[in-house]
Short mmCIF file of C-alpha atoms in Angstrom, two decimals:
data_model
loop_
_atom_site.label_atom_id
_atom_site.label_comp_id
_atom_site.label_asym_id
_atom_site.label_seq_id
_atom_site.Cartn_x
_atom_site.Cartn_y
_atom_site.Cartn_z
CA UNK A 208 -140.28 -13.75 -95.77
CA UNK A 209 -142.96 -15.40 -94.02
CA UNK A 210 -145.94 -13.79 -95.98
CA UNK A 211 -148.85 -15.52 -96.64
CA UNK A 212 -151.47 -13.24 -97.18
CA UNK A 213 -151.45 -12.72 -101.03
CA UNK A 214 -152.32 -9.20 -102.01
CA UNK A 215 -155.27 -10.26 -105.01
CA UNK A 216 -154.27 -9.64 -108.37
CA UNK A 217 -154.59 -5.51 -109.14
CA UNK A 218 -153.71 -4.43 -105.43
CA UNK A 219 -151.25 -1.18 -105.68
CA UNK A 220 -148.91 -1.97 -103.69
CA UNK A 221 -145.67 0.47 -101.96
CA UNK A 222 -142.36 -1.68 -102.21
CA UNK A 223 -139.02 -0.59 -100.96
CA UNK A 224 -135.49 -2.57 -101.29
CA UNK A 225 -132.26 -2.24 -102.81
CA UNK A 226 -132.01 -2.40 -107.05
CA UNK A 227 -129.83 -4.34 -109.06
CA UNK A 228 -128.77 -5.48 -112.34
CA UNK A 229 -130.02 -9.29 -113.46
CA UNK A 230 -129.77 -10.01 -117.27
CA UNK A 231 -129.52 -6.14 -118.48
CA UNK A 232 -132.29 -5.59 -116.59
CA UNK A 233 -133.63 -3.99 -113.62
CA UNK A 234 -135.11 -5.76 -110.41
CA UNK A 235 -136.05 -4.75 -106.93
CA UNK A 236 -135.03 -7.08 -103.90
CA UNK A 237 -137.12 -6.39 -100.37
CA UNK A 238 -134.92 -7.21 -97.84
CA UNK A 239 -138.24 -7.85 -95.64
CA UNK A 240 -142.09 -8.32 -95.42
CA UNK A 241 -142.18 -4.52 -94.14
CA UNK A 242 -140.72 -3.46 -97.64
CA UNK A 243 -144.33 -4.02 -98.70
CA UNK A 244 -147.19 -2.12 -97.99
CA UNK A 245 -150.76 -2.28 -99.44
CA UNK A 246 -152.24 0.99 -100.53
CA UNK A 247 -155.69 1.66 -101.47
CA UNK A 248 -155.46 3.83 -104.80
CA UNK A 249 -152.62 4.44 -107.14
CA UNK A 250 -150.20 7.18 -106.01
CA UNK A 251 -149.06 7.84 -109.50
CA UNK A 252 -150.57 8.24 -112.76
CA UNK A 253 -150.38 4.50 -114.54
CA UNK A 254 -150.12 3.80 -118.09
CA UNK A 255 -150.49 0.63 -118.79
CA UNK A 256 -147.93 -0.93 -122.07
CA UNK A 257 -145.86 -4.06 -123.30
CA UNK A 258 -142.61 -3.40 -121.42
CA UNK A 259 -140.26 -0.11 -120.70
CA UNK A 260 -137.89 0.69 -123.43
CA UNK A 261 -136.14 2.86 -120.27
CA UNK A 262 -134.40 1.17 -116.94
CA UNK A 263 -131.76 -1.66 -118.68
CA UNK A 264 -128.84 -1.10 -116.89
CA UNK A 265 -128.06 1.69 -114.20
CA UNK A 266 -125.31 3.63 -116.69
CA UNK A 267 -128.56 4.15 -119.89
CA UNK A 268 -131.33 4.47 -117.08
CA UNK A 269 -132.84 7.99 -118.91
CA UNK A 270 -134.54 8.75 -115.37
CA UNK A 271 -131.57 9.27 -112.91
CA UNK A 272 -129.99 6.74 -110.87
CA UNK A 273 -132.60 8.03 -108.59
CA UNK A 274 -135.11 7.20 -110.31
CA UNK A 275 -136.85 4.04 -111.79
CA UNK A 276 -140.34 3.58 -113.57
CA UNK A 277 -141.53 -0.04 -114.52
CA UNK A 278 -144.85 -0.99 -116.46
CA UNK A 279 -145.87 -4.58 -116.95
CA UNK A 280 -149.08 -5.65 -118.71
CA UNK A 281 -151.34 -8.28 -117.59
CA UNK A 282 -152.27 -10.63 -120.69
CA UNK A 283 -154.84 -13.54 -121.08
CA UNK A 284 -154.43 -15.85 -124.20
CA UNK A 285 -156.47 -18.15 -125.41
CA UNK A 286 -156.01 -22.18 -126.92
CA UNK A 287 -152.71 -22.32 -125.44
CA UNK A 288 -150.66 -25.10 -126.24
CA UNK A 289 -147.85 -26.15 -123.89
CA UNK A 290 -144.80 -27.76 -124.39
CA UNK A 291 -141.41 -27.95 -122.71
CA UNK A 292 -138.94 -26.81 -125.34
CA UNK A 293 -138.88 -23.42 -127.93
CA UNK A 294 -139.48 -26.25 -130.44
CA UNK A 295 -142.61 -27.88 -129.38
CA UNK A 296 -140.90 -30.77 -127.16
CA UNK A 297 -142.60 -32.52 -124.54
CA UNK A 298 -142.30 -31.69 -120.77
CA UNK A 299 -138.66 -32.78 -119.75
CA UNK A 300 -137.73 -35.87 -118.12
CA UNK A 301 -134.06 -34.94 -117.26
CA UNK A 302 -133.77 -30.74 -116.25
CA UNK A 303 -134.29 -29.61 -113.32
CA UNK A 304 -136.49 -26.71 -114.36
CA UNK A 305 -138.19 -27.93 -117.08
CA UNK A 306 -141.64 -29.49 -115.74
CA UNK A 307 -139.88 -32.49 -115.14
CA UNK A 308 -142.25 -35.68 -115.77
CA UNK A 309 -145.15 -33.42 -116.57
CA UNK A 310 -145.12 -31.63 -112.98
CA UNK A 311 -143.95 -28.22 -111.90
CA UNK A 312 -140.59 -28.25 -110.09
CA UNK A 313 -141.02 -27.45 -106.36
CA UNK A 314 -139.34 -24.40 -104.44
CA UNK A 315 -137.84 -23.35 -107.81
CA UNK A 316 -139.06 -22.09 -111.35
CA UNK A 317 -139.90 -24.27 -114.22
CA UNK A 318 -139.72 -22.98 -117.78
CA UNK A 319 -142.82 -23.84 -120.16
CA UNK A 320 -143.33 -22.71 -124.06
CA UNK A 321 -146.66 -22.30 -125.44
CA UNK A 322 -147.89 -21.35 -128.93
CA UNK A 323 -151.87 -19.71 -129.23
CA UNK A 324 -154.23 -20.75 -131.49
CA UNK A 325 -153.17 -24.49 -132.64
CA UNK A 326 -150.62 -27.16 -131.60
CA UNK A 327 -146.75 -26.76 -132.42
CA UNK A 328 -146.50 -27.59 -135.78
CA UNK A 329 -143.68 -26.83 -138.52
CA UNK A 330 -144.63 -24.82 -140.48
CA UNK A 331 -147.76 -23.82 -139.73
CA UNK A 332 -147.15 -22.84 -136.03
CA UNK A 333 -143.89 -22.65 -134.50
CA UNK A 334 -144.16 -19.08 -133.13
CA UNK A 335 -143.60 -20.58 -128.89
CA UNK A 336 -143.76 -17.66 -126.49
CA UNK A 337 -141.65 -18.50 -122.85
CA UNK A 338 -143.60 -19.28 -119.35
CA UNK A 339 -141.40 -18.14 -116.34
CA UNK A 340 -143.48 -19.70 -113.80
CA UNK A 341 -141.95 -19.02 -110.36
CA UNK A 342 -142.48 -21.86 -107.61
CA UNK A 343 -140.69 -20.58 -104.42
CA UNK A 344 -142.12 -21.93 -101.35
CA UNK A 345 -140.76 -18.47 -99.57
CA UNK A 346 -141.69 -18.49 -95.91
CA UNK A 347 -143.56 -21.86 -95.96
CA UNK A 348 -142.97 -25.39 -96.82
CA UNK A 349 -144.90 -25.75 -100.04
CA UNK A 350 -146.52 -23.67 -102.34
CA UNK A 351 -149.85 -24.43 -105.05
CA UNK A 352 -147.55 -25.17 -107.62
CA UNK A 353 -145.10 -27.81 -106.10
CA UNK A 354 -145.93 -31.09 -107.76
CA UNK A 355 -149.21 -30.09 -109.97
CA UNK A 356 -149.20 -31.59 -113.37
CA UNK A 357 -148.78 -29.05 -115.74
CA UNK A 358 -151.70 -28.66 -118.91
CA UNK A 359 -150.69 -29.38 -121.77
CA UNK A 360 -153.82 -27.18 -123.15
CA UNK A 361 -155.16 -24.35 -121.67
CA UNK A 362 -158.79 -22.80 -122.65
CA UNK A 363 -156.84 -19.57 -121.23
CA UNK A 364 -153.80 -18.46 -119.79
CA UNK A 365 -153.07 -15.47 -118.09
CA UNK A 366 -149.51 -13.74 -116.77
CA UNK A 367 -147.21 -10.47 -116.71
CA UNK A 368 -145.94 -10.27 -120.20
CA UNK A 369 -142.63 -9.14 -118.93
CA UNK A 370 -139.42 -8.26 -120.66
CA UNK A 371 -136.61 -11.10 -119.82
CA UNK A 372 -133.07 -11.33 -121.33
CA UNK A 373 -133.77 -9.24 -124.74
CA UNK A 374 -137.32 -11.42 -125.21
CA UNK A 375 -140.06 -11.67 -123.29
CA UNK A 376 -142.32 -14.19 -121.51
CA UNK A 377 -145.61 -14.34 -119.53
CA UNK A 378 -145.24 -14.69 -115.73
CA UNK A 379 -148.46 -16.75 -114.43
CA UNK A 380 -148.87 -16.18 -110.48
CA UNK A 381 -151.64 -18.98 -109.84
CA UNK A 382 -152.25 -21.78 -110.23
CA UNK A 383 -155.92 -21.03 -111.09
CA UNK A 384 -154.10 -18.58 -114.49
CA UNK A 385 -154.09 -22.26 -116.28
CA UNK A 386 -157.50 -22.55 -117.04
CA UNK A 387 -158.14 -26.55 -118.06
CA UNK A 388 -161.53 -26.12 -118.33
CA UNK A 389 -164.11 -24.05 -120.54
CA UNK A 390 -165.74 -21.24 -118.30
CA UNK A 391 -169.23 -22.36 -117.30
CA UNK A 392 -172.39 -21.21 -118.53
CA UNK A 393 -173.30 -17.99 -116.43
CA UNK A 394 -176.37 -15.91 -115.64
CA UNK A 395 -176.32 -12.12 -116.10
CA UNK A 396 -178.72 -9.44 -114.55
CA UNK A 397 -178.85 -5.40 -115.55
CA UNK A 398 -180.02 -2.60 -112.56
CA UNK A 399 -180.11 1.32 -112.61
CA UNK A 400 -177.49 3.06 -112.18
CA UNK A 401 -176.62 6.57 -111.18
CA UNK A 402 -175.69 7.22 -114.22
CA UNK A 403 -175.91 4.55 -116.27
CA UNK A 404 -176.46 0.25 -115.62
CA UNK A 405 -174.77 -1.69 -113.21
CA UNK A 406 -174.46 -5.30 -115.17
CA UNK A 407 -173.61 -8.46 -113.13
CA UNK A 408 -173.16 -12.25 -113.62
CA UNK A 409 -172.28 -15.26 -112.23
CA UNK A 410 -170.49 -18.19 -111.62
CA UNK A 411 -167.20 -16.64 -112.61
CA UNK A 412 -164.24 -19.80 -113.64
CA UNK A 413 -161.14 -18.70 -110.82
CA UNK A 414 -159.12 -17.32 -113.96
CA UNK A 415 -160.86 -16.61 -117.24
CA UNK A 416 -161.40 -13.30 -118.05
CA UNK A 417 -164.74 -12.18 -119.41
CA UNK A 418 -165.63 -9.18 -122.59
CA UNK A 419 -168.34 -6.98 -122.07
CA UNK A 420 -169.47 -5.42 -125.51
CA UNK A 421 -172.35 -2.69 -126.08
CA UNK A 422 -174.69 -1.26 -128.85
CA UNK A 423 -177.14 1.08 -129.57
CA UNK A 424 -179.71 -1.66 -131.04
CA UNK A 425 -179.90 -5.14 -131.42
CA UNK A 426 -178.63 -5.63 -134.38
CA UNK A 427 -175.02 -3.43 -133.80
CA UNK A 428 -172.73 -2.70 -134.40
CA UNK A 429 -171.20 -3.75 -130.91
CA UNK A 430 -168.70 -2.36 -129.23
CA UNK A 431 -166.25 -3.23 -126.66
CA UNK A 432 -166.52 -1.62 -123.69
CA UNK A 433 -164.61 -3.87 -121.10
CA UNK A 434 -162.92 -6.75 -120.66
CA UNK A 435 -160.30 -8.37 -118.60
CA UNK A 436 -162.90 -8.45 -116.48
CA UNK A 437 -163.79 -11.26 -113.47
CA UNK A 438 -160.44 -12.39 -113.21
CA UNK A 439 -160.23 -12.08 -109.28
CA UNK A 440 -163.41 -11.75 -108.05
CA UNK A 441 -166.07 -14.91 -107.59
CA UNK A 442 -168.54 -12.87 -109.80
CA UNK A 443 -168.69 -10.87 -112.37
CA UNK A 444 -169.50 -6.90 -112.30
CA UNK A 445 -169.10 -3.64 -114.12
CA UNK A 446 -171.16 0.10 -114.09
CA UNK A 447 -171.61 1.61 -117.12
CA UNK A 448 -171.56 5.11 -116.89
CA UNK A 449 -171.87 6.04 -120.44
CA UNK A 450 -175.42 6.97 -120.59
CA UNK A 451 -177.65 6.51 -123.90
CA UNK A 452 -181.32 6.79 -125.10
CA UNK A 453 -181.39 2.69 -125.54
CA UNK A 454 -178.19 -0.11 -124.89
CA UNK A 455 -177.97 -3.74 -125.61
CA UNK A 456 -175.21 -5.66 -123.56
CA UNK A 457 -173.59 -8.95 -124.39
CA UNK A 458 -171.10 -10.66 -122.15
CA UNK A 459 -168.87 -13.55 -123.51
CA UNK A 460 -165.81 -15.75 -121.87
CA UNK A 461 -163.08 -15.94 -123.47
#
């Protein structure tokens, strides 16, 4: 529709347009860039979980035909392993949506298999979770992904786990969710805070994700008290407002 001013990953967005049925599933089409608009704060309570067991198919949907709730999860895995078949086969040569020769398709979707962990390998690791990785070049002429080589490792990759003809798959949305490289060795710095410590670091890798654990002494046992964090933003931040006598931080990527 013309847009190309990217809301950043986490923006709550408003979106109007007609629904309709696609695989036993639910999906919203916007009919134009007005059917979006950026809000500021949630306007409903979220609650973040691996899929909704409640909108497949108008005639089961337990809310109403009126009515429609949808919660996605954003996931980051790590020692990803790509491939371009459910059974570890290279990138395809011949399909059209495949990551033909080793590149992502251009104004259309290519379909990717990973497995976490350790190279496809029967039997030890066979257990390939699906990439839907969208490459429309809606509005423009190209997009980031038209003609990039795709990884064959990633140090992390990050997408909506989404629900997707009875399975489910990760849906990546940059370019900069396969992360090639190992993050970078970053600086961290601690400051009062009413209440609590305001902890920051930086340089922050475009894409990894970075753990923020806690404890009482130096010795633990630690904690986690965030993570997911950095994945937008250049550098790294969080306030803790969970005040204590003495805290020890430690910040790690992945």
């Amino acid at each position: 529709h013309g847009n190309t001013n990217t809301p950043p990953i986490g923006t709550y967005l408003t979106i109007s347009g007609p629904i309709a049925v696609y695989t036993s599933a639910l999906e919203i089409d916007p009919t134009s860039l007005a059917s979006f608009t950026t809000n500021s704060a949630p306007v409903i309570p979220i609650s973040p979980k691996l899929e909704n067991s409640s909108f497949y198919d108008l005639a089961t949907n337990v809310l109403g035909s009126n009515a429609l709730t949808i919660s996605d999860s954003l996931v980051t895995f790590t020692n990803a392993y790509l491939y371009g078949t459910a059974s570890g086969g290279a990138f395809g040569t011949g399909g059209s949506h495949s990551g033909v020769g080793g590149i992502f398709s251009s104004n259309t979707y290519t379909i990717l298999y990973f497995t976490v962990g350790g190279p496809y390998h029967v039997p030890d690791n066979t257990n390939t979770i699906e990439i839907f990785q969208p490459g429309y070049n809606l509005g423009k002429t190209t997009n980031e992904f038209d003609y990039q080589p795709i990884p064959t490792h990633c140090y992390q990759l990050t997408g909506v786990y989404a629900g997707f003809n009875g399975g489910s798959e990760i849906v990546p949305l940059r370019l900069a969710d396969f992360v090639t490289n190992p993050p970078p060795a970053f600086s961290a710095t601690i400051a009062p805070a009413k209440p609590g410590a305001a902890l920051t670091w930086q340089p922050v890798q475009a894409g990894s994700t970075y753990t923020l654990n806690s404890a009482s002494n130096l010795a633990g046992p630690w904690t986690q008290t965030a993570y997911g964090l950095a994945y937008y933003p250049t550098n790294g931040a969080f306030t803790d407002t969970n005040v204590a006598p003495a805290k020890f931080y430690r910040i790690s990527s992945p």
